[in-house]
CSV table of C-alpha atoms in Angstrom, one decimal:
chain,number,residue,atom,x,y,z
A,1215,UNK,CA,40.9,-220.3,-39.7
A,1216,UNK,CA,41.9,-220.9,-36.4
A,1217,UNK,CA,42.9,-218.6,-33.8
A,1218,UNK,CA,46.7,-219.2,-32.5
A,1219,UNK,CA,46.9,-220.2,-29.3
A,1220,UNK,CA,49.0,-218.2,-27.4
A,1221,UNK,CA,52.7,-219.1,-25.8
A,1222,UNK,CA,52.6,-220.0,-22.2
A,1223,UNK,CA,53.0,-216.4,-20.1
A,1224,UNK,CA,52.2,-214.3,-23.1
A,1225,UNK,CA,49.0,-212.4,-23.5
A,1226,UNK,CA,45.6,-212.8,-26.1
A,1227,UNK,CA,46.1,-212.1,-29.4
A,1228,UNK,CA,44.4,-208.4,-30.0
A,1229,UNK,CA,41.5,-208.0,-32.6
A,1230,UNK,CA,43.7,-207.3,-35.5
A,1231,UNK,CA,45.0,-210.5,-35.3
A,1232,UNK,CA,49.0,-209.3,-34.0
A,1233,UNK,CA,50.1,-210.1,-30.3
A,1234,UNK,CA,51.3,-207.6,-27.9
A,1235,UNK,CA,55.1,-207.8,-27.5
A,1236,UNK,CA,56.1,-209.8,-24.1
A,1237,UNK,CA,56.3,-207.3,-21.4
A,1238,UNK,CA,59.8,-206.9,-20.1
A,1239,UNK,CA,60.8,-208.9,-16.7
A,1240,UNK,CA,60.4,-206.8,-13.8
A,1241,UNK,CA,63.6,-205.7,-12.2
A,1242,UNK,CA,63.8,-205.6,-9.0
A,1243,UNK,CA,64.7,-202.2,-7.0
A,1244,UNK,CA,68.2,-202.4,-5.3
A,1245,UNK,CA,68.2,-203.9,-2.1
A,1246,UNK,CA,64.9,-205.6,-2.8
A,1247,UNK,CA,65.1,-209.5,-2.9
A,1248,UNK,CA,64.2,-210.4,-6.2
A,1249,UNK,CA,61.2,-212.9,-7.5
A,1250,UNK,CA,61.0,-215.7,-9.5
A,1251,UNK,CA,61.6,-214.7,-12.6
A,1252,UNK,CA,65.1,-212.9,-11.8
A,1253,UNK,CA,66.2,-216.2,-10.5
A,1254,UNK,CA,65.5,-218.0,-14.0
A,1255,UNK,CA,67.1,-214.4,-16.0
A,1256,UNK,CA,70.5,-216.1,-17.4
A,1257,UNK,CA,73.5,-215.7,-16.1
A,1258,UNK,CA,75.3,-213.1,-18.8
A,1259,UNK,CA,78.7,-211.2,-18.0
A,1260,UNK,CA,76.9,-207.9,-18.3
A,1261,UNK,CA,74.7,-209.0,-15.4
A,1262,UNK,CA,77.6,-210.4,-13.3
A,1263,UNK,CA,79.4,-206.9,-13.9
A,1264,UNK,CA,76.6,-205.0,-12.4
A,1265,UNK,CA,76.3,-207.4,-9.4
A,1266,UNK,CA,79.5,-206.4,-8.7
A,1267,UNK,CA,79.7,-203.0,-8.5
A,1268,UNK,CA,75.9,-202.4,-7.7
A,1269,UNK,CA,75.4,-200.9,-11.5
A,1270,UNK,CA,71.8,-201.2,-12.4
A,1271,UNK,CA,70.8,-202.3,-16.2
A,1272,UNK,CA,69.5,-198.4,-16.8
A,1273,UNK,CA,68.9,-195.4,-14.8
A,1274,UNK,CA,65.5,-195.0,-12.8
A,1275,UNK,CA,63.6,-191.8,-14.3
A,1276,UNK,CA,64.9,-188.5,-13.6
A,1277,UNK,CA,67.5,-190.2,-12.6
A,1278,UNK,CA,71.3,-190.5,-14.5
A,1279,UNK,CA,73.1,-193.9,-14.4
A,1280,UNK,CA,75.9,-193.8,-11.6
A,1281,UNK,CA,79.5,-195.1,-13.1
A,1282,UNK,CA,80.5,-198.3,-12.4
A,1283,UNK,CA,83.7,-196.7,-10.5
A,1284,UNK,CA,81.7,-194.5,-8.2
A,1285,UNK,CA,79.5,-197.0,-7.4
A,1286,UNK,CA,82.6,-199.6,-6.5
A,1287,UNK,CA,84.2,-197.2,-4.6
A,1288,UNK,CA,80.9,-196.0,-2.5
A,1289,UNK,CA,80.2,-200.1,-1.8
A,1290,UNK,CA,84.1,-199.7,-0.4
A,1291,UNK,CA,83.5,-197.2,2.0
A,1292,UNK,CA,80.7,-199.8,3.6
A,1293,UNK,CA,83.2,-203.2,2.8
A,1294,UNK,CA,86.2,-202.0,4.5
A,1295,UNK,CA,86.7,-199.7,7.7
A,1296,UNK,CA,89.0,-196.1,6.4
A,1297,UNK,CA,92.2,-196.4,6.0
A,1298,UNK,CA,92.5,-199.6,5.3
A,1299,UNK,CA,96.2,-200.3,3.4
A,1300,UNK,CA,95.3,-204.1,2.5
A,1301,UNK,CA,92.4,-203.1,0.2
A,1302,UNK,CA,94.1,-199.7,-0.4
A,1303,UNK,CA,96.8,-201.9,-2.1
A,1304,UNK,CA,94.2,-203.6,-4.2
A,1305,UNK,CA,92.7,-200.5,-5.6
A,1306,UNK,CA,95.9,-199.2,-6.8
A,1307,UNK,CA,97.2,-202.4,-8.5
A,1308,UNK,CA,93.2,-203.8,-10.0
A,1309,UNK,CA,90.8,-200.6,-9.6
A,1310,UNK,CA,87.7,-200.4,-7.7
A,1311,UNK,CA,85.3,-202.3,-10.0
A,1312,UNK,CA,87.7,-205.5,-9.6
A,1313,UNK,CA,88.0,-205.1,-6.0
A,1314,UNK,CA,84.4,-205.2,-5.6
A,1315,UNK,CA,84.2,-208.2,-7.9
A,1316,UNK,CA,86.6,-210.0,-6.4
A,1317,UNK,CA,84.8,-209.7,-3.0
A,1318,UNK,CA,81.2,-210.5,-4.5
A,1319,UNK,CA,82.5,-213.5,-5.5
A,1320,UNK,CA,81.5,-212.4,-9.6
A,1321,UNK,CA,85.6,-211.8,-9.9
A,1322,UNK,CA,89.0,-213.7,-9.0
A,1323,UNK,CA,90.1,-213.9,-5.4
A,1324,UNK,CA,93.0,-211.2,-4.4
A,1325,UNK,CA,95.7,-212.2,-2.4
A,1326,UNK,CA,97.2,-210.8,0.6
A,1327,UNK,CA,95.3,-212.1,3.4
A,1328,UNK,CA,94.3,-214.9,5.3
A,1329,UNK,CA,91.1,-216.8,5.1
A,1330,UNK,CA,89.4,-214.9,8.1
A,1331,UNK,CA,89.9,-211.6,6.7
A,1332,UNK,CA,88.5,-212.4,3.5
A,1333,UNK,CA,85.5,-214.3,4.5
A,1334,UNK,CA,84.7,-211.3,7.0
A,1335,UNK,CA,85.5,-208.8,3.7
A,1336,UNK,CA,83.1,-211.2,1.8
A,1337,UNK,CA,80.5,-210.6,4.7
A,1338,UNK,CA,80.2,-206.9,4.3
A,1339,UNK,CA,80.3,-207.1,0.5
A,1340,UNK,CA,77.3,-208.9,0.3
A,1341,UNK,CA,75.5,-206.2,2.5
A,1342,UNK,CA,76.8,-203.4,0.5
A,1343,UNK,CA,74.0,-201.4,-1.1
A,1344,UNK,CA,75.7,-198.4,-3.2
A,1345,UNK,CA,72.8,-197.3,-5.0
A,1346,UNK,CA,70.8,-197.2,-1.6
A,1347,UNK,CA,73.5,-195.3,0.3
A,1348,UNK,CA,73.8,-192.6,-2.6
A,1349,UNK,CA,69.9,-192.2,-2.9
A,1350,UNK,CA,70.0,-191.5,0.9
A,1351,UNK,CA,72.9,-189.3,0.8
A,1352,UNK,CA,71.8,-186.9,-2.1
A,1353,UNK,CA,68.0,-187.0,-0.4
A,1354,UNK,CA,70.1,-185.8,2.7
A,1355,UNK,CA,71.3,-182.4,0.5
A,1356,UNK,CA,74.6,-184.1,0.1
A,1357,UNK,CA,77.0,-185.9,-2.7
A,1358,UNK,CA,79.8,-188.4,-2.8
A,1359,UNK,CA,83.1,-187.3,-4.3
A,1360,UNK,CA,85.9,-189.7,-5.1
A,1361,UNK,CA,89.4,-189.6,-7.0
A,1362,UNK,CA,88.9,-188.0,-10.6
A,1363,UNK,CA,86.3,-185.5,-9.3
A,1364,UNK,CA,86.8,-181.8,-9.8
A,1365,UNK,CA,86.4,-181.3,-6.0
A,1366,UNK,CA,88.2,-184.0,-4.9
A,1367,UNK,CA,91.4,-182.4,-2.7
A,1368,UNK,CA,94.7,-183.9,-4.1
A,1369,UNK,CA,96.3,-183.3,-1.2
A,1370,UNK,CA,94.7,-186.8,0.4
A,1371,UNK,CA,96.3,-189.1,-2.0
A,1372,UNK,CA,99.4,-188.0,0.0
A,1373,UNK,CA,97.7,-190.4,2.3
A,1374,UNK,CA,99.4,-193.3,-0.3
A,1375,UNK,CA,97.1,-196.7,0.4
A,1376,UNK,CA,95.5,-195.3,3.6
A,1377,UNK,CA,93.8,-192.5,1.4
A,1378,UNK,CA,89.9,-193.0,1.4
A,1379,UNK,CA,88.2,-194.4,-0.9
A,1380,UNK,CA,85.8,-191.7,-1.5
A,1381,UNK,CA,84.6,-188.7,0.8
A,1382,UNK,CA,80.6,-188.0,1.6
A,1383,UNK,CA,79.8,-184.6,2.0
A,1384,UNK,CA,77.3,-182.4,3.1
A,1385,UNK,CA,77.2,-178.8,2.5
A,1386,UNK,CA,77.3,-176.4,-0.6
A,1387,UNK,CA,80.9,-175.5,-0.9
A,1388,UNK,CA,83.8,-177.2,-2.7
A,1389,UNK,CA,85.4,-179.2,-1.0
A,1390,UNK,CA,88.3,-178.4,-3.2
A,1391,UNK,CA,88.5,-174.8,-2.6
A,1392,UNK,CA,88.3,-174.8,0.7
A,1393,UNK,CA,90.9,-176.9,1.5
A,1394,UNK,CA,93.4,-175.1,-0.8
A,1395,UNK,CA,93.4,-172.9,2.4
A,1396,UNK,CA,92.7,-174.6,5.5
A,1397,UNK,CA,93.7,-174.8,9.0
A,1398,UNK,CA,93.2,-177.8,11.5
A,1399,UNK,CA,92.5,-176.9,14.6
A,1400,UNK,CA,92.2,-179.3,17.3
A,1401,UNK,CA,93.2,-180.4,20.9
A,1402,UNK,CA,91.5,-181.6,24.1
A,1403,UNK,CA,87.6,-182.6,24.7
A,1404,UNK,CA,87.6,-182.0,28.2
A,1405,UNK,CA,89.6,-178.8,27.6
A,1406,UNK,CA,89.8,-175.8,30.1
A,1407,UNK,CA,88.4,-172.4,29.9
A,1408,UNK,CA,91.8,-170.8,28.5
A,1409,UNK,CA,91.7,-173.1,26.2
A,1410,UNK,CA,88.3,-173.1,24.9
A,1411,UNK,CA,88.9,-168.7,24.4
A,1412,UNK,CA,92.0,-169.5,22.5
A,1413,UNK,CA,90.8,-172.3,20.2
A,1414,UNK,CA,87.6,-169.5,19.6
A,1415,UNK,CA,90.1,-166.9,18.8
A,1416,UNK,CA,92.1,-168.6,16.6
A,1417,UNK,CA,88.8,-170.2,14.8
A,1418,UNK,CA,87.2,-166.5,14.2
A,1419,UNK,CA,90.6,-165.1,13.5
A,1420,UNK,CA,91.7,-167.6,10.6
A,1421,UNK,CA,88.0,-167.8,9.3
A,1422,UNK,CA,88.0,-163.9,8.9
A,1423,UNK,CA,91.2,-163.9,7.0
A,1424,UNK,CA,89.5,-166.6,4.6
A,1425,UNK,CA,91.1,-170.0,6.0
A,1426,UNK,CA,88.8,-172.8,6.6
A,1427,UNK,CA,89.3,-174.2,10.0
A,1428,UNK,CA,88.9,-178.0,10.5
A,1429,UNK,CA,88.0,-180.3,13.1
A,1430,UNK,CA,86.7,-183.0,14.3
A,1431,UNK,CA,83.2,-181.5,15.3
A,1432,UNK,CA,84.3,-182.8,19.0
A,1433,UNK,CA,83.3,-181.5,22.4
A,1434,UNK,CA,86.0,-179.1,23.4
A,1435,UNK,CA,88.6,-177.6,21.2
A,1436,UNK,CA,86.9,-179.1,18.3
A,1437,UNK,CA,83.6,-177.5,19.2
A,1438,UNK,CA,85.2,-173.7,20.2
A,1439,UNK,CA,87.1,-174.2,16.5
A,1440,UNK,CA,84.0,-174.5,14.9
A,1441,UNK,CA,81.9,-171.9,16.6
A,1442,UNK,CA,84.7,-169.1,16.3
A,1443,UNK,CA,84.7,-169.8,13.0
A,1444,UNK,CA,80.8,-169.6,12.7
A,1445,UNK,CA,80.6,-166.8,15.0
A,1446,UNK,CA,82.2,-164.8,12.1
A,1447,UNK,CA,80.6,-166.2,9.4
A,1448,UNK,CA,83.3,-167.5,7.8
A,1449,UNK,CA,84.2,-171.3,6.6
A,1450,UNK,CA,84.5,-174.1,8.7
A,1451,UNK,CA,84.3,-178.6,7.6
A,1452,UNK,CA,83.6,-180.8,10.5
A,1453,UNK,CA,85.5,-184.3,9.5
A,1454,UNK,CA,83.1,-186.9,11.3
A,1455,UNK,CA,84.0,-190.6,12.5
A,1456,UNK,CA,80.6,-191.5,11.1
A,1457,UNK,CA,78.4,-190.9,8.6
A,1458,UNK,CA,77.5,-187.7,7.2
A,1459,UNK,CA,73.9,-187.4,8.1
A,1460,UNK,CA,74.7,-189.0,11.8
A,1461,UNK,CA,74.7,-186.3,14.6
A,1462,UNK,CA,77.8,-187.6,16.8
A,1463,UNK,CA,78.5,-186.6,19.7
A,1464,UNK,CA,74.7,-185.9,20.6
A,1465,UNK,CA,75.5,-183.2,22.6
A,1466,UNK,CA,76.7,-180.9,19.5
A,1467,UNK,CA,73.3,-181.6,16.9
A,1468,UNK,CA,73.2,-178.4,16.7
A,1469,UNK,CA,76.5,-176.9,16.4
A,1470,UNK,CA,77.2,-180.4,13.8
A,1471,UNK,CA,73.5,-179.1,12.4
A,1472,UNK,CA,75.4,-175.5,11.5
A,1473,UNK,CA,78.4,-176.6,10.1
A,1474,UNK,CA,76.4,-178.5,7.4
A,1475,UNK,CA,73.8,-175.5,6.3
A,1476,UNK,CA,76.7,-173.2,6.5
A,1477,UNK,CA,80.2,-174.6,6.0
A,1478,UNK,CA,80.9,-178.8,5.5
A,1479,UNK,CA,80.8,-181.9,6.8
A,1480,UNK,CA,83.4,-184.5,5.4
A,1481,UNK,CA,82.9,-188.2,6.5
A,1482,UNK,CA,84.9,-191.6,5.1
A,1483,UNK,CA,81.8,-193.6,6.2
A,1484,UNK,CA,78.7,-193.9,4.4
A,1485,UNK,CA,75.1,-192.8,5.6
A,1486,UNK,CA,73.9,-193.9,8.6
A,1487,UNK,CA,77.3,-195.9,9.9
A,1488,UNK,CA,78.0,-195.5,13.4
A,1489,UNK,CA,81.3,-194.2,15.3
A,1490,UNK,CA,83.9,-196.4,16.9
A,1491,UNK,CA,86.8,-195.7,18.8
A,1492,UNK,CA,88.7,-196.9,16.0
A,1493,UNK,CA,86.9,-194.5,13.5
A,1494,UNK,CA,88.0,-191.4,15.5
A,1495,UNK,CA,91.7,-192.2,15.8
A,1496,UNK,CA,91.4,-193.1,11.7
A,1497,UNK,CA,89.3,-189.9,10.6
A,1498,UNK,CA,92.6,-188.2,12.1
A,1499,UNK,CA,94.8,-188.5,9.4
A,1500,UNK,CA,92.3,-186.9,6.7
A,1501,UNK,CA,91.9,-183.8,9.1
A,1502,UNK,CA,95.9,-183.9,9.1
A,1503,UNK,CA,96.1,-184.4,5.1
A,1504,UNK,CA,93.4,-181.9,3.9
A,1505,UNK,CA,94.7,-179.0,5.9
A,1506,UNK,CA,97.9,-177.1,5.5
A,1507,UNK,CA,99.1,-177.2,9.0
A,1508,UNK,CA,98.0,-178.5,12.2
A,1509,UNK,CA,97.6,-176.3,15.5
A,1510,UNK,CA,97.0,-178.5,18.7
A,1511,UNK,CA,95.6,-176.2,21.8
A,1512,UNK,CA,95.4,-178.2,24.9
A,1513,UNK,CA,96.2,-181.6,24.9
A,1514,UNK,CA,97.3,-184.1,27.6
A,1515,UNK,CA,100.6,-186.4,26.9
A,1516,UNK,CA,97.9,-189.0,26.1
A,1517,UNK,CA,95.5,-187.2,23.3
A,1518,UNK,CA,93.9,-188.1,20.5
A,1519,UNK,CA,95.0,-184.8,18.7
A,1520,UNK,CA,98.6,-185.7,19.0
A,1521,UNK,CA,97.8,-188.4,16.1
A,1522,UNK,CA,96.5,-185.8,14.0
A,1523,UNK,CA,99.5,-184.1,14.9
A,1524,UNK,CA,102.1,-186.7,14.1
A,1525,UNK,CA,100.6,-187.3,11.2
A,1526,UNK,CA,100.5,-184.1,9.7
A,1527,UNK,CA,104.7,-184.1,10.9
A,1528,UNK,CA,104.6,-187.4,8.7
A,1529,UNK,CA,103.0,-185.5,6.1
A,1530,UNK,CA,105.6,-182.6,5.8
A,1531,UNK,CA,102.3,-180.1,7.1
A,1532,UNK,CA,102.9,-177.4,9.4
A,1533,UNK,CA,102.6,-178.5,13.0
A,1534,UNK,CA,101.8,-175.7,15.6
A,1535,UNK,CA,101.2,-175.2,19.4
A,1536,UNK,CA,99.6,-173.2,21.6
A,1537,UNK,CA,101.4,-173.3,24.6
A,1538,UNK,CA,99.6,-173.0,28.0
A,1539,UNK,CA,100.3,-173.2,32.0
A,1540,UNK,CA,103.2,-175.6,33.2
A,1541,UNK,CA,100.9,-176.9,35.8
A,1542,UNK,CA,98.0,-177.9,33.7
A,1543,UNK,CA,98.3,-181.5,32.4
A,1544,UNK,CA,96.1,-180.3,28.9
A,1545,UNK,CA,99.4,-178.4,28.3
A,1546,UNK,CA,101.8,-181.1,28.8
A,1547,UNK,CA,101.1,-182.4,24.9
A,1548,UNK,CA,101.5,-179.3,23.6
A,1549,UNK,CA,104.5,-178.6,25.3
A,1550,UNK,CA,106.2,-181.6,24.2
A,1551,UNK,CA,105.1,-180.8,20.5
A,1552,UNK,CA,106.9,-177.4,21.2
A,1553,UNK,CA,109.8,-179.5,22.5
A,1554,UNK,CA,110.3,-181.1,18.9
A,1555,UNK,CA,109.1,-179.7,15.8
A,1556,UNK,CA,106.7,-178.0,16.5
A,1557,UNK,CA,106.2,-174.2,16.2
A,1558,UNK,CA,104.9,-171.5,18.7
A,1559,UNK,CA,102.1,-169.8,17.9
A,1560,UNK,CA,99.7,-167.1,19.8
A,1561,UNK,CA,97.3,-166.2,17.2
A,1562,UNK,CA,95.5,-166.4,13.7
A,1563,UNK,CA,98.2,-163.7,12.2
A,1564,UNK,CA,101.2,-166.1,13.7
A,1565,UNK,CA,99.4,-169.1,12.1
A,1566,UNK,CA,99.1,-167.9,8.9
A,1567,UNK,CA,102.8,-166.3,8.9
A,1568,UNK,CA,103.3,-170.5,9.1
A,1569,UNK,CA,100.5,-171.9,6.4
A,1570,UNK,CA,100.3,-168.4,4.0
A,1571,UNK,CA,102.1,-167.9,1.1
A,1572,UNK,CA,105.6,-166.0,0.8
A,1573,UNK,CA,105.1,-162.3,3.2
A,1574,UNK,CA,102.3,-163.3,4.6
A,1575,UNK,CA,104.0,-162.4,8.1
A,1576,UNK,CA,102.3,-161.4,11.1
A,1577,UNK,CA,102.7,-158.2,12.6
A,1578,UNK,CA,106.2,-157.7,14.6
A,1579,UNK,CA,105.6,-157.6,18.3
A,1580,UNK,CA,107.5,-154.7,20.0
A,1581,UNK,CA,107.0,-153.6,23.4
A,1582,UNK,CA,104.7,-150.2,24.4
A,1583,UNK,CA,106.3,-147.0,23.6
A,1584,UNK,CA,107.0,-145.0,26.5
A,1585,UNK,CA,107.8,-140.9,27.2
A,1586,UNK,CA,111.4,-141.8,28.5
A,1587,UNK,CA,111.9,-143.5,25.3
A,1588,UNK,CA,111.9,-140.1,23.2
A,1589,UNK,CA,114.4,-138.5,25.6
A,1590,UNK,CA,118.2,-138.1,24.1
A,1591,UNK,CA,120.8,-140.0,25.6
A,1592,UNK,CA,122.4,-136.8,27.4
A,1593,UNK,CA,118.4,-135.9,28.8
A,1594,UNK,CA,118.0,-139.4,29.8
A,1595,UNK,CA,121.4,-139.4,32.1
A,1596,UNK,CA,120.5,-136.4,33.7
A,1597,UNK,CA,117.2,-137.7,34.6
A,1598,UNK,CA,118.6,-140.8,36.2
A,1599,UNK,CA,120.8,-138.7,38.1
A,1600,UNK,CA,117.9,-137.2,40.1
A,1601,UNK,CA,117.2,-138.6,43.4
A,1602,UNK,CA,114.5,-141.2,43.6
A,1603,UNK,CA,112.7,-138.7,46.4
A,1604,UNK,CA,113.0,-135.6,47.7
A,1605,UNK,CA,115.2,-133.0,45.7
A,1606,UNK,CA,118.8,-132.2,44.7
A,1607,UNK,CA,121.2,-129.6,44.2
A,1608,UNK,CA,122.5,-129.2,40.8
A,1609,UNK,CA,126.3,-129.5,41.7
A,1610,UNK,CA,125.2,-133.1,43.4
A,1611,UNK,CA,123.0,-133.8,39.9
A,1612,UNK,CA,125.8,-132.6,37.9
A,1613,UNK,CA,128.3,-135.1,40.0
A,1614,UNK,CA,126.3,-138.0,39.7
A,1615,UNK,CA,125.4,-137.3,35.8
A,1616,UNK,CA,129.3,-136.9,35.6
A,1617,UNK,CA,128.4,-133.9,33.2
A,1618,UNK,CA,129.4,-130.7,33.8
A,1619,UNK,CA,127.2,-128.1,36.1
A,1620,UNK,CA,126.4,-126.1,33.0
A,1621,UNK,CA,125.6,-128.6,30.3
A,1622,UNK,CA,123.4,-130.6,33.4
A,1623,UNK,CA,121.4,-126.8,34.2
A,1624,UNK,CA,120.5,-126.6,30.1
A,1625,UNK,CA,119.4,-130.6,30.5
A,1626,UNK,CA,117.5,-130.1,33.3
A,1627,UNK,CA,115.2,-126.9,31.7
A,1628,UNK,CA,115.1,-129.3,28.8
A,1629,UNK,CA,113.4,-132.1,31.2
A,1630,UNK,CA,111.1,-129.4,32.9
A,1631,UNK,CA,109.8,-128.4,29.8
A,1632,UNK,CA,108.8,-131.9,28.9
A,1633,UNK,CA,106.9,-132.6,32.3
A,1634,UNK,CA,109.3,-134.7,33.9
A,1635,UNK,CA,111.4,-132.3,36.9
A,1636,UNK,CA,110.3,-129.3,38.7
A,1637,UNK,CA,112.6,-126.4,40.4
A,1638,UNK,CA,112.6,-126.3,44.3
A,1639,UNK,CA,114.4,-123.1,44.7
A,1640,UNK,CA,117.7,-124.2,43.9
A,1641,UNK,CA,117.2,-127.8,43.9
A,1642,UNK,CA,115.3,-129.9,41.3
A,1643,UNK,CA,112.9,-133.1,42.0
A,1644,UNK,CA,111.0,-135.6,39.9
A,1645,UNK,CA,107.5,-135.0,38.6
A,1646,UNK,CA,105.3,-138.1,38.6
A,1647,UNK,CA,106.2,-138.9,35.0
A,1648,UNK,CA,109.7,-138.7,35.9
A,1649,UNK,CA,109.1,-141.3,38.3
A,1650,UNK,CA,107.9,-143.3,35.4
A,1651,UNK,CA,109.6,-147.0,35.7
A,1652,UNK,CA,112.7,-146.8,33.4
A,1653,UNK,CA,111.7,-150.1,31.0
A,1654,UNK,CA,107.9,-149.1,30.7
């Protein structure tokens, strides 16, 4: 008996006379070019699906398989800048997974647009790595979230096409919760001193009453916002124009570097993209959506906070202002805010009377009491009827309190008894407190 010879690529037969099973072809890791043998692998639809939308044949070890929807809508946050309506429009009417297709060239074209667009769409879709950009942002401590999610804030799909496609996030919170209360705070970068104090205060003081304050994570405004907030140890999310794990501006690493251990940091851009100037106006409109109201301290009539704040007006969110010095141009925003819709406010208690729920009122401001104040209407007309200085007779007291001489004697004990006349013989004077200014 001979022995069989074995098929080309396959291994010895073993002593008992079986042969080993084929091993499997190797798959290449994602993002990995692959080898020989995945260009011969046929061309199945299961195969074309996963091309698509970056969904591997079966989870790595330890690791679960990622649905295909996440993974279309993380590739989309790489494809297409944020906000983008076009392919906003797309998703709603053919879902992520088609979207993706389409613009791997594994689906049918979309209309809409003109060659141009779609060949530069096509560009970015074929750069798109998903799986890679989700390894690197749960090795970072962080998650992406996206529509369906338990955490994901339904208060962004008021956003209509513009709304992101998905939100990475680092931090431990829920993004959920915290934005069921939550306060943007933002204004000016190059921002004075006053106004730096007041964003500080109104950061620590909404943060202790258990509102999360978001910004933008900016120098200025942003930056006092945040560490008021911190200060306290209360919440604070930094919405970044870049990705989560990127440190922008450099000067705030650390203060960015804070909010992520102790509060969050929200981006629209996957791991490692890079701000533009674009990006900053866009990330806007999610600080305006998430948050319940808007409170713009210091910004000139040129400013990117006045986009978040016209947005959140657009939005039907609160829209507040802290109003500052006539002659500083960082007011002159503000004022023009205060001008329309927008509503004065001084501090945390006056912003909350604005986002809170039903009473939720800040304190009423009344002016200090002072001793004239307690005085009865017929002690109080005597007392004006002293002299400024020197002293009085009581028939000259009595003429200018237009009171007769007796009733003005018994009101005058009354006031020397209360500190605020003293007997001259038979004239009467002011004390100190009865010089007291009559309004305070």
């Amino acid at each position: 008996m001979t022995a069989e010879h074995p098929r080309p690529g396959a291994e010895r037969a073993t002593p008992g006379g079986t042969p080993p099973p084929p091993p499997p072809p190797a798959v290449p890791e994602h993002g990995e070019p692959a080898g020989p043998d995945s260009r011969a692998a046929p061309h199945t639809a299961a195969a074309t699906s996963r091309r698509a939308t970056g969904q591997p044949g079966a989870a790595r070890p330890g690791q679960a398989p990622e649905e295909p929807e996440r993974l279309a809508r993380a590739a989309l946050t790489r494809i297409a800048e944020p906000g983008d309506e076009l392919v906003g429009r797309w998703l709603a009417a053919h879902g992520a997974c088609a979207v993706v297709a389409a613009l791997n060239g594994s689906g049918p074209a979309l209309g809409g647009t003109g060659e141009r667009r779609w060949a530069g769409l096509r560009l970015r879709a074929a750069r798109a790595r998903p799986h890679a950009d989700l390894a690197a942002i749960v090795a970072g401590g962080g998650r992406f979230v996206c529509p369906g999610d338990s955490e994901w804030p339904r208060q962004l799909d008021d956003l209509g096409h513009s709304a992101p496609f998905g939100l990475w996030l680092r931090g431990e919170p829920s993004l959920r919760l915290w934005a069921l209360r939550s306060v943007a705070v933002v204004g000016a970068r190059a921002c004075t001193e006053y106004g730096a104090h007041c964003a500080a205060a109104l950061g620590a003081g909404l943060a202790e009453r258990g509102w999360t304050v978001v910004s933008g994570a900016a120098y200025g405004i942003d930056a006092a916002a945040h560490r008021g907030a911190l200060a306290v140890r209360g919440p604070t999310a930094g919405v970044l124009a870049c990705g989560a794990d990127v440190a922008y501006p450099p000067g705030n690493q650390e203060l960015i570097r804070a909010v992520g251990e102790r509060g969050l940091l929200i981006a629209e851009l996957p791991p490692g993209d890079h701000p533009t100037r674009s990006r900053f106006v866009l990330r806007n409109r999610v600080i305006a959506a998430l948050t319940r109201g808007t409170v713009v301290v210091e910004a000139a009539l040129r400013s990117g906070a006045l986009v978040t704040a016209r947005r959140a007006r657009v939005l039907g969110r609160q829209l507040m202002g802290v109003p500052g010095p006539v002659t500083s141009g960082l007011s002159q925003g503000v004022h023009e805010l205060l001008r329309g819709e927008a509503t004065v406010v001084t501090d945390a208690d006056e912003v909350i009377e604005q986002v809170g729920m039903v009473g939720e009122l800040a304190p009423e401001r009344r002016a200090p009491a002072v001793p004239r104040d307690a005085l009865s209407p017929g002690a109080a007309r005597v007392l004006e009827a002293l002299p400024g200085r020197g002293t009085g007779e009581l028939a000259r007291i009595a003429c200018s309190a237009g009171a007769p001489p007796g009733e003005v004697l018994a009101r005058l004990h009354e006031l020397r008894a209360l500190g605020f006349v003293e007997r001259d013989g038979e004239c009467w004077q002011l004390t100190a407190l009865g010089k007291g200014h009559p309004i305070g």
